[in-house]
């Protein structure tokens, strides 16, 4: 199986539009580090977004299978950036899951663990570079 | 230094909006694998977009420093998906750079190599999982 995307420059600065095979796109730029205009996410932010999206999909699917009712899901991701030679990497990524609904806490914990440790392809890729940790709130309670 | 993003569920299916600290966002979903509606990029596609964006920024900056004039830049990325246990990974990622402008070929080759081997943080992260290769065209010629 193959996955394909394309990226096009959209102006004279470092602004780009990335598009998948179905035409869905995202805007990306590197202006944050250049002091220029900034109308897209940075590539390193996109890595964290990929992780959150991947894990969110898993958690929703696993909780659905467990017959739990999700009213809301939010994930905040914070990552520590470390300079290595001429590039940067995330030394540590912390994910805060915030769920609302008729969900048993033990099942939520299990669903998140299964995603991060077993199913989430993005987590399995990023864990080679970054320690990944998580916490959660359920109906606004820790 | 820290990087932060948030992800919110936007409907009852697995559709999500991820937002950075400046409010720029992308839509992501996992419906491609679920046969549902599909209005965003998949998390694994987002990894490839991050790679293309990262490398595009580098190549533009390096070529600018080398006083080369870029009229257009496009990158097509194709990745081989390999199933490992319960998740997937990219065994190989191939990037095709298409540039137009007053650019010396040796400088283009050098700029791409410097990005992928040295500067691009996303490439340095993904290379732990995936072999990354590239080719390029310059003014529509190989």
Short mmCIF file of C-alpha atoms in Angstrom, two decimals:
data_model
loop_
_atom_site.label_atom_id
_atom_site.label_comp_id
_atom_site.label_asym_id
_atom_site.label_seq_id
_atom_site.Cartn_x
_atom_site.Cartn_y
_atom_site.Cartn_z
CA UNK A 1 0.00 0.00 0.00
CA UNK A 2 1.17 3.50 -0.77
CA UNK A 3 0.32 6.92 0.60
CA UNK A 4 0.80 10.03 -1.51
CA UNK A 5 0.72 13.75 -0.87
CA UNK A 6 1.84 16.81 -2.83
CA UNK A 7 3.10 20.15 -1.65
CA UNK A 8 3.03 23.38 -3.64
CA UNK A 9 4.62 26.71 -2.95
CA UNK A 10 1.88 29.33 -2.83
CA UNK A 11 3.91 32.56 -2.74
CA UNK A 12 7.43 33.95 -2.79
CA UNK A 13 7.87 33.34 0.93
CA UNK A 14 8.00 29.94 2.57
CA UNK A 15 4.26 29.29 2.43
CA UNK A 16 3.03 25.96 1.12
CA UNK A 17 -0.16 24.03 0.56
CA UNK A 18 -0.02 20.26 1.07
CA UNK A 19 -2.75 18.15 -0.50
CA UNK A 20 -3.65 14.47 -0.21
CA UNK A 21 -4.91 12.24 -3.00
CA UNK A 22 -8.53 13.19 -2.25
CA UNK A 23 -7.85 16.91 -2.49
CA UNK A 24 -7.95 17.68 1.22
CA UNK A 25 -5.26 20.13 2.16
CA UNK A 26 -3.46 21.99 4.88
CA UNK A 27 -1.42 25.18 4.82
CA UNK A 28 2.06 25.05 6.18
CA UNK A 29 4.88 27.55 6.55
CA UNK A 30 8.14 28.16 8.30
CA UNK A 31 7.61 31.82 8.92
CA UNK A 32 7.45 31.36 12.68
CA UNK A 33 11.21 31.00 12.67
CA UNK A 34 11.75 33.66 10.00
CA UNK A 35 9.64 36.52 11.29
CA UNK A 36 7.58 36.54 8.10
CA UNK A 37 3.86 36.18 7.52
CA UNK A 38 2.43 33.13 9.14
CA UNK A 39 -0.76 31.64 7.81
CA UNK A 40 -0.14 27.94 8.27
CA UNK A 41 1.07 25.42 10.79
CA UNK A 42 4.77 24.67 11.08
CA UNK A 43 6.03 21.22 10.03
CA UNK A 44 6.97 20.33 13.60
CA UNK A 45 3.50 21.38 14.81
CA UNK A 46 2.05 19.15 12.09
CA UNK A 47 3.86 16.16 13.68
CA UNK A 48 2.06 16.82 16.99
CA UNK A 49 -1.25 17.28 15.17
CA UNK A 50 -0.72 13.94 13.42
CA UNK A 51 -0.09 12.30 16.79
CA UNK A 52 -3.18 13.84 18.39
CA UNK A 53 -5.36 12.95 15.41
CA UNK A 54 -4.11 9.38 15.32
CA UNK A 55 -4.64 8.80 19.00
CA UNK A 56 -8.03 10.55 19.00
CA UNK A 57 -9.27 8.24 16.25
CA UNK A 58 -8.11 5.19 18.22
CA UNK A 59 -9.62 6.36 21.49
CA UNK A 60 -12.99 7.09 19.87
CA UNK A 61 -13.03 3.74 18.10
CA UNK A 62 -11.94 1.76 21.18
CA UNK A 63 -14.43 3.50 23.49
CA UNK A 64 -17.18 2.93 20.92
CA UNK A 65 -16.36 -0.77 20.92
CA UNK A 66 -16.47 -0.70 24.72
CA UNK A 67 -20.01 0.79 24.45
CA UNK A 68 -18.97 4.01 26.15
CA UNK A 69 -20.79 7.22 25.17
CA UNK A 70 -18.49 10.11 24.23
CA UNK A 71 -19.97 13.60 24.38
CA UNK A 72 -16.72 15.47 23.87
CA UNK A 73 -13.03 14.82 23.31
CA UNK A 74 -10.16 17.27 23.31
CA UNK A 75 -6.44 16.62 23.38
CA UNK A 76 -3.81 19.19 24.33
CA UNK A 77 -0.28 18.28 23.31
CA UNK A 78 2.84 19.94 24.68
CA UNK A 79 6.29 18.97 23.48
CA UNK A 80 9.78 19.86 24.65
CA UNK A 81 12.02 20.93 21.78
CA UNK A 82 15.68 19.96 21.98
CA UNK A 83 18.41 21.21 19.64
CA UNK A 84 20.56 18.40 18.22
CA UNK A 85 23.36 19.34 15.81
CA UNK A 86 21.66 21.41 13.09
CA UNK A 87 18.10 20.22 13.65
CA UNK A 88 15.54 19.96 16.43
CA UNK A 89 13.70 17.06 17.94
CA UNK A 90 11.01 16.52 20.54
CA UNK A 91 12.66 15.02 23.59
CA UNK A 92 9.31 14.62 25.37
CA UNK A 93 5.70 14.81 24.20
CA UNK A 94 2.92 15.07 26.76
CA UNK A 95 -0.72 14.48 25.79
CA UNK A 96 -3.61 15.68 27.94
CA UNK A 97 -6.89 13.98 27.04
CA UNK A 98 -10.11 15.69 28.12
CA UNK A 99 -13.21 13.56 27.70
CA UNK A 100 -16.85 14.06 28.58
CA UNK A 101 -19.58 11.47 28.45
CA UNK A 102 -20.82 8.30 30.04
CA UNK A 103 -17.40 6.71 30.20
CA UNK A 104 -15.93 4.45 32.86
CA UNK A 105 -12.54 5.79 33.95
CA UNK A 106 -10.79 2.41 33.78
CA UNK A 107 -11.96 2.00 30.19
CA UNK A 108 -10.73 5.46 29.24
CA UNK A 109 -7.31 4.75 30.72
CA UNK A 110 -7.21 1.42 28.88
CA UNK A 111 -8.26 2.99 25.57
CA UNK A 112 -5.54 5.65 25.74
CA UNK A 113 -2.88 3.09 26.70
CA UNK A 114 -3.91 0.78 23.87
CA UNK A 115 -3.68 3.63 21.39
CA UNK A 116 -0.29 4.97 22.44
CA UNK A 117 1.39 1.63 23.15
CA UNK A 118 -0.14 -0.55 20.46
CA UNK A 119 -2.29 0.94 17.70
CA UNK A 120 -1.36 4.53 16.91
CA UNK A 121 1.04 4.42 13.96
CA UNK A 122 2.14 8.02 14.50
CA UNK A 123 2.97 7.32 18.17
CA UNK A 124 4.95 4.23 17.18
CA UNK A 125 6.97 6.40 14.78
CA UNK A 126 7.52 9.34 17.13
CA UNK A 127 8.38 7.16 20.15
CA UNK A 128 11.70 6.32 18.48
CA UNK A 129 12.71 9.94 19.11
CA UNK A 130 10.45 11.13 21.92
CA UNK A 131 9.25 9.93 25.27
CA UNK A 132 5.43 10.09 25.07
CA UNK A 133 3.37 10.51 28.25
CA UNK A 134 -0.29 11.22 28.91
CA UNK A 135 -2.83 12.21 31.50
CA UNK A 136 -6.59 12.67 31.28
CA UNK A 137 -9.61 14.33 32.78
CA UNK A 138 -13.06 12.74 32.65
CA UNK A 139 -16.06 15.08 32.89
CA UNK A 140 -13.70 17.81 34.10
CA UNK A 141 -12.40 15.71 36.99
CA UNK A 142 -8.90 14.36 37.33
CA UNK B 1 11.37 25.67 24.18
CA UNK B 2 7.92 24.13 23.95
CA UNK B 3 5.49 23.54 21.09
CA UNK B 4 1.77 23.23 21.76
CA UNK B 5 -1.24 22.20 19.72
CA UNK B 6 -4.82 21.26 20.59
CA UNK B 7 -7.22 18.90 18.89
CA UNK B 8 -11.00 19.02 19.14
CA UNK B 9 -13.58 16.56 17.99
CA UNK B 10 -15.92 18.34 15.60
CA UNK B 11 -18.70 15.77 15.15
CA UNK B 12 -19.86 12.33 16.25
CA UNK B 13 -17.61 10.60 13.75
CA UNK B 14 -13.83 10.61 13.88
CA UNK B 15 -13.41 14.15 12.52
CA UNK B 16 -11.08 16.52 14.33
CA UNK B 17 -9.71 20.02 14.09
CA UNK B 18 -6.13 20.56 15.25
CA UNK B 19 -5.04 24.11 16.08
CA UNK B 20 -1.67 25.64 16.89
CA UNK B 21 -1.00 28.40 19.44
CA UNK B 22 -1.59 31.09 16.78
CA UNK B 23 -4.99 29.72 15.81
CA UNK B 24 -3.96 28.13 12.50
CA UNK B 25 -5.65 24.81 12.03
CA UNK B 26 -5.98 21.70 9.96
CA UNK B 27 -8.79 19.18 9.65
CA UNK B 28 -7.97 15.54 10.23
CA UNK B 29 -9.94 12.34 10.23
CA UNK B 30 -9.63 8.63 10.10
CA UNK B 31 -12.61 8.02 7.91
CA UNK B 32 -10.50 6.79 5.02
CA UNK B 33 -10.11 3.53 6.87
CA UNK B 34 -13.66 3.52 8.21
CA UNK B 35 -15.69 4.26 5.09
CA UNK B 36 -17.20 7.34 6.68
CA UNK B 37 -17.21 10.94 5.56
CA UNK B 38 -13.79 12.24 4.82
CA UNK B 39 -13.13 15.95 5.02
CA UNK B 40 -9.63 16.05 6.41
CA UNK B 41 -6.21 14.53 5.98
CA UNK B 42 -5.31 11.32 7.74
CA UNK B 43 -2.71 11.41 10.53
CA UNK B 44 -0.25 9.34 8.48
CA UNK B 45 -0.71 11.69 5.52
CA UNK B 46 -0.03 14.57 7.92
CA UNK B 47 3.40 13.03 8.67
CA UNK B 48 4.29 13.16 4.97
CA UNK B 49 2.96 16.72 4.71
CA UNK B 50 5.13 17.71 7.66
CA UNK B 51 8.16 16.19 5.93
CA UNK B 52 7.45 17.93 2.62
CA UNK B 53 6.81 21.26 4.33
CA UNK B 54 9.97 21.01 6.40
CA UNK B 55 12.17 20.15 3.46
CA UNK B 56 10.53 22.76 1.21
CA UNK B 57 11.29 25.49 3.74
CA UNK B 58 14.93 24.38 3.92
CA UNK B 59 15.37 24.14 0.16
CA UNK B 60 13.89 27.62 -0.39
CA UNK B 61 16.08 29.12 2.32
CA UNK B 62 19.25 27.39 1.16
CA UNK B 63 18.70 28.27 -2.50
CA UNK B 64 17.96 31.87 -1.51
CA UNK B 65 21.28 32.00 0.35
CA UNK B 66 22.95 30.57 -2.75
CA UNK B 67 21.41 33.48 -4.78
CA UNK B 68 19.37 31.12 -6.93
CA UNK B 69 16.02 32.39 -8.26
CA UNK B 70 13.08 30.05 -7.59
CA UNK B 71 10.00 30.51 -9.79
CA UNK B 72 8.20 27.39 -8.63
CA UNK B 73 8.60 24.50 -6.21
CA UNK B 74 6.49 21.38 -5.87
CA UNK B 75 7.19 18.20 -3.95
CA UNK B 76 5.42 14.88 -4.52
CA UNK B 77 5.85 12.38 -1.72
CA UNK B 78 5.08 8.67 -2.03
CA UNK B 79 5.47 6.32 0.91
CA UNK B 80 5.31 2.55 1.23
CA UNK B 81 3.09 1.46 4.09
CA UNK B 82 4.16 -1.64 6.02
CA UNK B 83 2.03 -3.40 8.62
CA UNK B 84 3.92 -4.12 11.86
CA UNK B 85 2.06 -5.85 14.69
CA UNK B 86 -1.09 -3.73 15.23
CA UNK B 87 0.13 -0.53 13.62
CA UNK B 88 1.58 0.69 10.34
CA UNK B 89 4.81 2.39 9.45
CA UNK B 90 6.41 3.88 6.38
CA UNK B 91 9.18 1.55 5.31
CA UNK B 92 10.28 3.90 2.53
CA UNK B 93 9.50 7.51 1.71
CA UNK B 94 10.37 8.91 -1.71
CA UNK B 95 10.34 12.65 -2.39
CA UNK B 96 10.20 14.09 -5.89
CA UNK B 97 11.21 17.75 -6.01
CA UNK B 98 10.12 19.79 -9.03
CA UNK B 99 11.74 23.19 -9.28
CA UNK B 100 11.60 25.95 -11.84
CA UNK B 101 13.77 29.03 -12.00
CA UNK B 102 17.29 30.24 -12.58
CA UNK B 103 18.85 27.49 -10.47
CA UNK B 104 22.13 25.65 -10.98
CA UNK B 105 21.53 21.92 -10.83
CA UNK B 106 24.48 21.20 -8.55
CA UNK B 107 23.17 23.77 -6.09
CA UNK B 108 19.70 22.25 -6.14
CA UNK B 109 21.10 18.80 -5.44
CA UNK B 110 23.22 20.21 -2.62
CA UNK B 111 20.27 22.09 -1.10
CA UNK B 112 18.06 19.00 -1.04
CA UNK B 113 20.83 16.86 0.44
CA UNK B 114 21.55 19.43 3.14
CA UNK B 115 17.87 19.54 4.06
CA UNK B 116 17.28 15.81 4.28
CA UNK B 117 20.60 14.83 5.81
CA UNK B 118 21.25 17.75 8.11
CA UNK B 119 18.61 20.41 8.71
CA UNK B 120 15.08 19.07 8.34
CA UNK B 121 13.87 18.14 11.82
CA UNK B 122 10.96 16.12 10.48
CA UNK B 123 13.28 14.09 8.22
CA UNK B 124 15.62 13.43 11.15
CA UNK B 125 12.64 12.10 13.12
CA UNK B 126 11.12 9.99 10.33
CA UNK B 127 14.48 8.54 9.21
CA UNK B 128 14.52 6.45 12.38
CA UNK B 129 11.64 4.47 10.91
CA UNK B 130 11.83 5.07 7.17
CA UNK B 131 14.40 5.08 4.44
CA UNK B 132 14.07 8.50 2.77
CA UNK B 133 15.12 8.97 -0.86
CA UNK B 134 14.70 11.80 -3.35
CA UNK B 135 14.94 12.78 -6.97
CA UNK B 136 14.32 16.10 -8.72
CA UNK B 137 13.46 17.80 -11.96
CA UNK B 138 14.72 21.28 -12.82
CA UNK B 139 12.69 23.30 -15.33
CA UNK B 140 10.87 20.10 -16.29
CA UNK B 141 14.10 18.27 -17.15
CA UNK B 142 15.55 15.32 -15.27
#
